[in-house]
């Protein structure tokens, strides 16, 4: 079994072409060869799409997968393929705002019921009902970095034929492999770490061949497919995924520790800190703690002014890029979440989410400390 760094570089390579880099096939129309194999972008089966699927499957240790034009296309297509009228799903309550909105705006109309559960294995399992078909987890979660013990959930859901679905965007396959912990379906917003340069939008789902086939049938109808040019850029990006994420994880721990000591920071949320409630779980199921952290500014410090004072770290909504970015989730990713729910979770206006890049950690700490007014 090859190491994750080697897989990042080499998985999906097509032997037989002269170049070291796989060929880019821009065609959306392919010469008819035989009836069983007709590549077409919206059928999710073109050569460049296949290369990315192979790469992500190798990274996630999964048999099969699909890539989409966005993370939300992957999430929506997956959930609406695997759930039907009369089914129930358990979501953890601390969740990416778009996924939360998908359930709360669309599921009732589709006849799918759902429960938002506290973000721990026991509560998620307790929320299971007789018609529950899936448990949906994001660990570490956006934006509070809550962690869920995936093995404990999968041990209970597996025998009951309830699917465990994990959004692995924050962790990345470099730091966490849910399939190895018994998880059935893994989803990514590839827009974030897999892309890694803030210039792509895509999503991915990996699972068993049978589950992927169920998703593929709907995907062809929903049409959230991605073009070859993007696939080519994604391939280049993923080659450096391991070294980027390792550096981002190293930087994040140093920044988290510095902020944790700072008098103008009320609390730091980072699973790599021993004070974080999810630290033990993260230590067991992750090989690195990742490049995402959040912190709550002490009262009296305006979060918007703080963002404006940053000189190096870019105020931006997305995450996972080589450049560090910061955002206030209450105004961006979690804006659509009902305020009462958001505040109850701790996603207040003083919460800042930081996506740590690959710059020098000391330059990043200096920037944060200067913006805090020291
Ligand atoms: C954890 C997580 N999942 C899914 C998504 C949605 O991905 P996309 O914006 O690529 O549709 C996001 C976007 O921020 C996210 O943070």
Short mmCIF file of C-alpha atoms and ligand atoms in Angstrom, two decimals:
data_model
loop_
_atom_site.label_atom_id
_atom_site.label_comp_id
_atom_site.label_asym_id
_atom_site.label_seq_id
_atom_site.Cartn_x
_atom_site.Cartn_y
_atom_site.Cartn_z
CA UNK A 1 0.00 0.00 0.00
CA UNK A 2 1.48 3.32 -1.12
CA UNK A 3 1.77 6.31 1.20
CA UNK A 4 -0.76 9.15 1.00
CA UNK A 5 1.88 11.52 -0.46
CA UNK A 6 2.61 9.05 -3.28
CA UNK A 7 -1.09 8.43 -3.92
CA UNK A 8 -1.72 12.20 -4.16
CA UNK A 9 0.86 12.44 -6.94
CA UNK A 10 0.43 9.22 -8.89
CA UNK A 11 -3.13 7.86 -8.53
CA UNK A 12 -5.05 8.18 -11.79
CA UNK A 13 -1.93 8.31 -13.97
CA UNK A 14 -2.64 6.78 -17.37
CA UNK A 15 0.21 4.55 -18.43
CA UNK A 16 0.86 4.58 -22.15
CA UNK A 17 0.68 8.28 -22.90
CA UNK A 18 4.01 9.90 -23.77
CA UNK A 19 3.64 12.83 -21.41
CA UNK A 20 4.08 12.69 -17.64
CA UNK A 21 0.84 14.65 -17.33
CA UNK A 22 -2.43 13.00 -18.33
CA UNK A 23 -3.95 14.21 -21.59
CA UNK A 24 -6.74 16.80 -21.51
CA UNK A 25 -9.73 15.63 -23.56
CA UNK A 26 -11.89 18.67 -24.07
CA UNK A 27 -14.56 16.85 -26.09
CA UNK A 28 -18.11 16.78 -24.93
CA UNK A 29 -18.93 14.51 -27.89
CA UNK A 30 -17.11 11.22 -28.28
CA UNK A 31 -17.00 8.97 -31.31
CA UNK A 32 -19.49 6.18 -30.88
CA UNK A 33 -17.58 3.02 -30.02
CA UNK A 34 -20.01 0.56 -28.47
CA UNK A 35 -23.29 0.82 -26.68
CA UNK A 36 -22.00 0.09 -23.17
CA UNK A 37 -19.47 2.87 -23.08
CA UNK A 38 -20.43 6.27 -24.40
CA UNK A 39 -18.54 9.06 -22.68
CA UNK A 40 -20.55 12.23 -22.15
CA UNK A 41 -19.89 14.84 -19.43
CA UNK A 42 -23.35 14.62 -17.86
CA UNK A 43 -23.09 10.83 -17.75
CA UNK A 44 -20.15 11.33 -15.37
CA UNK A 45 -17.91 9.05 -17.45
CA UNK A 46 -15.46 11.13 -19.52
CA UNK A 47 -11.72 10.32 -19.42
CA UNK A 48 -10.77 13.38 -17.36
CA UNK A 49 -13.64 12.86 -14.90
CA UNK A 50 -12.56 9.22 -14.49
CA UNK A 51 -9.01 10.27 -13.61
CA UNK A 52 -10.19 12.48 -10.76
CA UNK A 53 -12.56 9.84 -9.45
CA UNK A 54 -9.70 7.34 -9.44
CA UNK A 55 -7.47 9.78 -7.54
CA UNK A 56 -10.06 10.63 -4.89
CA UNK A 57 -11.09 6.98 -4.48
CA UNK A 58 -7.43 6.03 -3.93
CA UNK A 59 -7.03 8.80 -1.35
CA UNK A 60 -10.22 7.82 0.48
CA UNK A 61 -9.73 4.02 0.14
CA UNK A 62 -13.12 3.76 -1.55
CA UNK A 63 -14.11 1.51 -4.46
CA UNK A 64 -16.03 4.03 -6.57
CA UNK A 65 -17.07 7.66 -6.80
CA UNK A 66 -18.39 10.61 -8.78
CA UNK A 67 -17.26 14.19 -9.14
CA UNK A 68 -19.63 17.13 -9.45
CA UNK A 69 -19.59 20.82 -10.34
CA UNK A 70 -19.82 21.82 -6.64
CA UNK A 71 -19.85 20.38 -3.15
CA UNK A 72 -23.56 21.17 -2.87
CA UNK A 73 -24.25 19.28 -6.12
CA UNK A 74 -22.52 16.26 -4.54
CA UNK A 75 -24.47 16.62 -1.28
CA UNK A 76 -27.88 17.23 -2.87
CA UNK A 77 -27.53 14.47 -5.45
CA UNK A 78 -26.29 11.99 -2.86
CA UNK A 79 -29.02 12.68 -0.33
CA UNK A 80 -31.85 12.77 -2.85
CA UNK A 81 -30.60 9.52 -4.38
CA UNK A 82 -30.35 7.63 -1.11
CA UNK A 83 -33.47 8.98 0.64
CA UNK A 84 -37.08 8.67 -0.45
CA UNK A 85 -40.51 9.87 0.66
CA UNK A 86 -41.20 8.51 4.14
CA UNK A 87 -37.53 8.16 5.08
CA UNK A 88 -35.83 9.91 7.99
CA UNK A 89 -32.26 11.18 8.33
CA UNK A 90 -30.28 12.28 11.38
CA UNK A 91 -28.04 15.32 10.83
CA UNK A 92 -25.65 16.69 13.39
CA UNK A 93 -26.78 20.20 14.29
CA UNK A 94 -23.43 21.94 13.77
CA UNK A 95 -23.23 21.66 10.01
CA UNK A 96 -22.27 23.63 6.91
CA UNK A 97 -25.04 26.23 6.41
CA UNK A 98 -25.87 25.07 2.86
CA UNK A 99 -26.48 21.48 3.97
CA UNK A 100 -28.59 22.76 6.86
CA UNK A 101 -30.66 24.87 4.43
CA UNK A 102 -31.05 21.98 1.99
CA UNK A 103 -32.72 19.91 4.71
CA UNK A 104 -34.80 22.67 6.25
CA UNK A 105 -36.01 24.19 2.95
CA UNK A 106 -36.34 21.18 0.64
CA UNK A 107 -36.77 17.95 2.59
CA UNK A 108 -40.31 18.48 3.87
CA UNK A 109 -41.49 19.04 0.29
CA UNK A 110 -39.79 15.79 -0.69
CA UNK A 111 -41.50 13.95 2.18
CA UNK A 112 -38.20 13.28 3.97
CA UNK A 113 -38.14 13.93 7.71
CA UNK A 114 -35.00 14.85 9.62
CA UNK A 115 -33.66 15.45 13.11
CA UNK A 116 -30.84 17.83 13.98
CA UNK A 117 -28.93 16.15 16.77
CA UNK A 118 -26.17 17.34 19.10
CA UNK A 119 -22.77 16.68 17.68
CA UNK A 120 -21.66 13.50 19.46
CA UNK A 121 -21.93 9.81 18.65
CA UNK A 122 -24.33 8.98 21.47
CA UNK A 123 -26.83 11.74 20.62
CA UNK A 124 -26.69 10.91 16.90
CA UNK A 125 -27.46 7.26 17.65
CA UNK A 126 -30.24 8.17 20.09
CA UNK A 127 -31.90 10.26 17.37
CA UNK A 128 -32.34 7.18 15.12
CA UNK A 129 -35.98 6.33 14.42
CA UNK A 130 -37.53 3.18 12.89
CA UNK A 131 -37.54 4.84 9.42
CA UNK A 132 -34.02 6.35 9.67
CA UNK A 133 -32.04 5.56 6.53
CA UNK A 134 -28.94 7.69 7.09
CA UNK A 135 -26.87 9.55 9.67
CA UNK A 136 -25.04 12.58 8.27
CA UNK A 137 -21.89 13.82 9.99
CA UNK A 138 -19.36 16.59 9.40
CA UNK A 139 -16.22 16.09 11.45
CA UNK A 140 -14.50 18.38 12.22
CA UNK A 141 -17.57 20.53 11.69
CA UNK A 142 -17.89 23.93 10.04
CA UNK A 143 -17.25 26.30 11.83
CA UNK A 144 -16.86 25.04 15.42
CA UNK A 145 -14.60 22.08 14.71
CA UNK A 146 -16.78 19.67 16.70
CA UNK A 147 -15.61 16.10 16.29
CA UNK A 148 -17.67 12.92 16.14
CA UNK A 149 -16.36 9.43 16.87
CA UNK A 150 -17.05 7.86 13.47
CA UNK A 151 -16.25 4.28 14.41
CA UNK A 152 -18.75 4.35 17.28
CA UNK A 153 -21.52 5.62 15.01
CA UNK A 154 -20.72 3.18 12.19
CA UNK A 155 -20.71 0.21 14.60
CA UNK A 156 -24.35 0.93 15.46
CA UNK A 157 -25.64 2.09 12.08
CA UNK A 158 -23.95 -0.62 9.97
CA UNK A 159 -25.84 -3.66 11.35
CA UNK A 160 -29.13 -1.71 11.08
CA UNK A 161 -28.46 -0.97 7.39
CA UNK A 162 -28.49 2.74 8.13
CA UNK A 163 -25.97 4.59 5.96
CA UNK A 164 -23.35 6.72 7.65
CA UNK A 165 -22.49 9.68 5.43
CA UNK A 166 -19.54 11.93 6.26
CA UNK A 167 -18.63 15.33 4.85
CA UNK A 168 -14.83 15.04 5.02
CA UNK A 169 -14.13 18.52 3.59
CA UNK A 170 -12.46 19.99 6.67
CA UNK A 171 -10.40 16.92 7.53
CA UNK A 172 -9.34 16.00 3.97
CA UNK A 173 -8.32 12.42 3.10
CA UNK A 174 -4.82 13.32 4.24
CA UNK A 175 -5.91 13.64 7.86
CA UNK A 176 -8.93 11.34 8.05
CA UNK A 177 -10.21 8.30 6.15
CA UNK A 178 -13.84 7.70 7.17
CA UNK A 179 -14.19 4.56 4.99
CA UNK A 180 -11.50 2.87 7.10
CA UNK A 181 -13.60 3.67 10.18
CA UNK A 182 -16.69 1.94 8.75
CA UNK A 183 -18.37 4.93 7.08
CA UNK A 184 -20.43 4.14 3.96
CA UNK A 185 -20.38 7.40 2.00
CA UNK A 186 -17.79 10.22 2.00
CA UNK A 187 -18.49 13.63 0.49
CA UNK A 188 -16.17 16.55 -0.28
CA UNK A 189 -16.51 20.14 -1.22
CA UNK A 190 -13.44 19.91 -3.44
CA UNK A 191 -13.66 23.67 -3.80
CA UNK A 192 -11.74 23.74 -0.52
CA UNK A 193 -8.66 21.60 0.17
CA UNK A 194 -8.74 19.26 -2.81
CA UNK A 195 -8.68 22.27 -5.14
CA UNK A 196 -6.56 24.17 -2.67
CA UNK A 197 -5.88 27.34 -4.66
CA UNK A 198 -9.21 29.20 -4.38
CA UNK A 199 -9.76 28.93 -8.13
CA UNK A 200 -12.03 25.90 -8.54
CA UNK A 201 -15.51 24.80 -7.57
CA UNK A 202 -16.25 21.08 -7.43
CA UNK A 203 -17.54 18.28 -5.25
CA UNK A 204 -17.04 14.55 -4.89
CA UNK A 205 -18.72 11.52 -3.39
CA UNK A 206 -17.13 8.10 -2.86
CA UNK A 207 -18.68 4.85 -1.67
CA UNK A 208 -19.25 1.23 -2.69
CA UNK A 209 -19.91 0.54 -6.37
CA UNK A 210 -23.57 -0.29 -5.61
CA UNK A 211 -24.22 2.96 -3.73
CA UNK A 212 -22.37 5.04 -6.32
CA UNK A 213 -24.51 3.45 -9.04
CA UNK A 214 -27.67 4.58 -7.19
CA UNK A 215 -26.25 8.12 -7.00
CA UNK A 216 -25.08 8.05 -10.62
CA UNK A 217 -28.60 7.28 -11.87
CA UNK A 218 -29.92 10.46 -10.24
CA UNK A 219 -26.79 12.49 -11.05
CA UNK A 220 -27.38 11.96 -14.77
CA UNK A 221 -30.84 13.50 -14.33
CA UNK A 222 -29.90 16.30 -11.92
CA UNK A 223 -26.98 17.22 -14.16
CA UNK A 224 -24.42 18.65 -11.78
CA UNK A 225 -21.47 17.51 -13.92
CA UNK A 226 -18.07 19.15 -14.33
CA UNK A 227 -16.06 19.98 -17.46
CA UNK A 228 -12.73 18.51 -18.58
CA UNK A 229 -10.74 21.72 -18.17
CA UNK A 230 -11.66 21.91 -14.48
CA UNK A 231 -10.79 18.21 -14.09
CA UNK A 232 -7.35 18.92 -15.52
CA UNK A 233 -6.78 21.70 -12.97
CA UNK A 234 -8.14 19.52 -10.15
CA UNK A 235 -5.67 16.79 -11.09
CA UNK A 236 -2.77 19.22 -10.83
CA UNK A 237 -4.07 20.49 -7.50
CA UNK A 238 -4.45 17.08 -5.91
CA UNK A 239 -0.85 16.19 -6.69
CA UNK A 240 0.22 18.63 -3.96
CA UNK A 241 -2.66 17.89 -1.56
CA UNK A 242 -0.60 15.97 0.99
CA UNK A 243 2.19 18.50 1.36
CA UNK A 244 -0.25 21.43 1.42
CA UNK A 245 -2.45 19.91 4.11
CA UNK A 246 0.49 18.78 6.21
CA UNK A 247 1.90 22.31 6.17
CA UNK A 248 -1.51 23.85 6.86
CA UNK A 249 -2.00 21.50 9.84
CA UNK A 250 1.44 22.40 11.24
CA UNK A 251 0.75 26.11 10.85
CA UNK A 252 -2.71 25.82 12.42
CA UNK A 253 -1.48 24.24 15.64
CA UNK A 254 1.05 27.04 16.10
CA UNK A 255 -1.54 29.72 15.46
CA UNK A 256 -4.11 28.03 17.72
CA UNK A 257 -1.60 27.90 20.56
CA UNK A 258 -0.66 31.57 20.12
CA UNK A 259 -4.26 32.73 19.98
CA UNK A 260 -5.15 30.56 22.98
CA UNK A 261 -2.72 32.60 25.08
CA UNK A 262 -3.91 35.97 23.78
CA UNK A 263 -5.91 38.12 26.24
CA UNK A 264 -8.19 39.47 23.50
CA UNK A 265 -9.33 36.01 22.45
CA UNK A 266 -12.10 34.52 24.55
CA UNK A 267 -11.88 31.00 23.17
CA UNK A 268 -10.11 29.06 20.43
CA UNK A 269 -11.82 26.11 18.72
CA UNK A 270 -9.20 23.75 17.32
CA UNK A 271 -9.21 19.96 17.76
CA UNK A 272 -5.42 19.98 18.11
CA UNK A 273 -5.63 21.85 21.42
CA UNK A 274 -5.82 19.52 24.43
CA UNK A 275 -8.51 21.84 25.87
CA UNK A 276 -10.83 21.16 22.89
CA UNK A 277 -13.67 18.78 23.85
CA UNK A 278 -13.08 16.75 20.68
CA UNK A 279 -9.31 16.46 21.12
CA UNK A 280 -9.23 12.79 22.14
CA UNK A 281 -11.52 11.73 19.28
CA UNK A 282 -9.46 13.77 16.81
CA UNK A 283 -6.25 12.23 18.12
CA UNK A 284 -7.65 8.74 17.55
CA UNK A 285 -9.24 9.13 14.15
CA UNK A 286 -7.18 11.86 12.49
CA UNK A 287 -3.53 11.80 11.47
CA UNK A 288 -3.31 15.60 11.62
CA UNK A 289 -5.68 18.16 13.13
CA UNK A 290 -6.19 20.13 9.94
CA UNK A 291 -5.85 23.73 8.82
CA UNK A 292 -9.17 25.11 10.08
CA UNK A 293 -9.72 26.86 13.39
CA UNK A 294 -12.18 29.32 14.84
CA UNK A 295 -11.90 31.78 17.68
CA UNK A 296 -14.24 34.00 19.61
CA UNK A 297 -13.02 37.56 20.06
CA UNK A 298 -13.28 39.05 23.53
CA UNK A 299 -16.22 41.43 23.93
CA UNK A 300 -15.38 44.99 22.95
CA UNK A 301 -13.49 43.98 19.81
CA UNK A 302 -15.42 44.55 16.60
CA UNK A 303 -15.05 41.46 14.38
CA UNK A 304 -15.54 43.49 11.21
CA UNK A 305 -12.81 46.01 12.20
CA UNK A 306 -10.57 43.10 13.13
CA UNK A 307 -10.95 41.62 9.63
CA UNK A 308 -10.25 45.02 8.07
CA UNK A 309 -7.02 45.40 10.06
CA UNK A 310 -5.60 42.12 8.72
CA UNK A 311 -2.91 42.82 6.14
CA UNK A 312 -1.85 39.32 5.07
CA UNK A 313 -4.84 37.13 5.87
CA UNK A 314 -7.56 37.74 3.30
CA UNK A 315 -11.15 38.26 4.45
CA UNK A 316 -12.88 35.71 2.22
CA UNK A 317 -15.73 33.26 2.49
CA UNK A 318 -14.20 30.08 1.12
CA UNK A 319 -11.45 28.02 2.72
CA UNK A 320 -8.74 25.45 2.17
CA UNK A 321 -6.56 27.55 -0.16
CA UNK A 322 -2.80 28.03 0.01
CA UNK A 323 -3.44 31.60 1.13
CA UNK A 324 -4.87 32.14 4.63
CA UNK A 325 -8.42 33.50 4.73
CA UNK A 326 -10.73 34.59 7.52
CA UNK A 327 -14.47 35.03 7.73
CA UNK A 328 -17.28 35.65 10.19
CA UNK A 329 -19.58 32.63 9.62
CA UNK A 330 -22.61 34.45 11.06
CA UNK A 331 -22.44 36.80 8.04
CA UNK A 332 -21.33 34.28 5.43
CA UNK A 333 -21.49 30.45 5.47
CA UNK A 334 -24.13 30.34 8.24
CA UNK A 335 -26.09 33.48 7.38
CA UNK A 336 -29.10 31.48 6.19
CA UNK A 337 -29.29 29.48 9.42
CA UNK A 338 -32.08 30.72 11.74
CA UNK A 339 -30.46 33.15 14.21
CA UNK A 340 -31.77 31.36 17.31
CA UNK A 341 -30.32 28.03 16.10
CA UNK A 342 -27.03 29.67 15.10
CA UNK A 343 -26.54 31.48 18.42
CA UNK A 344 -27.52 28.37 20.40
CA UNK A 345 -24.73 26.50 18.64
CA UNK A 346 -22.24 29.25 19.50
CA UNK A 347 -21.95 30.71 15.99
CA UNK A 348 -22.16 34.28 17.20
CA UNK A 349 -21.06 37.48 15.49
CA UNK A 350 -17.82 37.43 17.48
CA UNK A 351 -16.80 34.06 16.06
CA UNK A 352 -14.08 34.28 13.41
CA UNK A 353 -13.20 31.26 11.26
CA UNK A 354 -9.64 31.05 10.01
CA UNK A 355 -8.48 28.90 7.12
CA UNK A 356 -4.75 28.59 7.58
CA UNK A 357 -2.64 28.64 4.43
CA UNK A 358 0.92 27.54 3.68
CA UNK A 359 2.60 30.87 4.48
CA UNK A 360 5.07 31.17 7.36
CA UNK A 361 3.23 30.61 10.64
CA UNK A 362 5.12 33.46 12.33
CA UNK A 363 4.00 35.92 9.62
CA UNK A 364 0.42 34.77 10.16
CA UNK A 365 0.64 35.09 13.95
CA UNK A 366 2.14 38.59 13.57
CA UNK A 367 -0.74 39.60 11.31
CA UNK A 368 -3.37 38.32 13.76
CA UNK A 369 -1.70 39.92 16.79
CA UNK A 370 -1.37 43.26 14.96
CA UNK A 371 -5.04 43.16 13.97
CA UNK A 372 -6.01 42.41 17.57
CA UNK A 373 -4.38 45.71 18.47
CA UNK A 374 -1.19 44.64 20.22
C1 LIG B 1 -18.05 21.51 4.96
C2 LIG B 1 -18.64 21.98 3.66
N1 LIG B 1 -19.36 21.13 2.94
C3 LIG B 1 -19.91 21.50 1.76
C4 LIG B 1 -19.77 22.78 1.27
C5 LIG B 1 -20.40 23.18 -0.05
O1 LIG B 1 -19.43 23.16 -1.04
P1 LIG B 1 -19.48 24.06 -2.40
O2 LIG B 1 -19.41 25.48 -1.99
O3 LIG B 1 -18.32 23.55 -3.17
O4 LIG B 1 -20.79 23.75 -3.05
C6 LIG B 1 -19.01 23.70 1.99
C7 LIG B 1 -18.83 25.08 1.51
O5 LIG B 1 -18.35 25.95 2.19
C8 LIG B 1 -18.43 23.28 3.23
O6 LIG B 1 -17.70 24.13 3.98
#
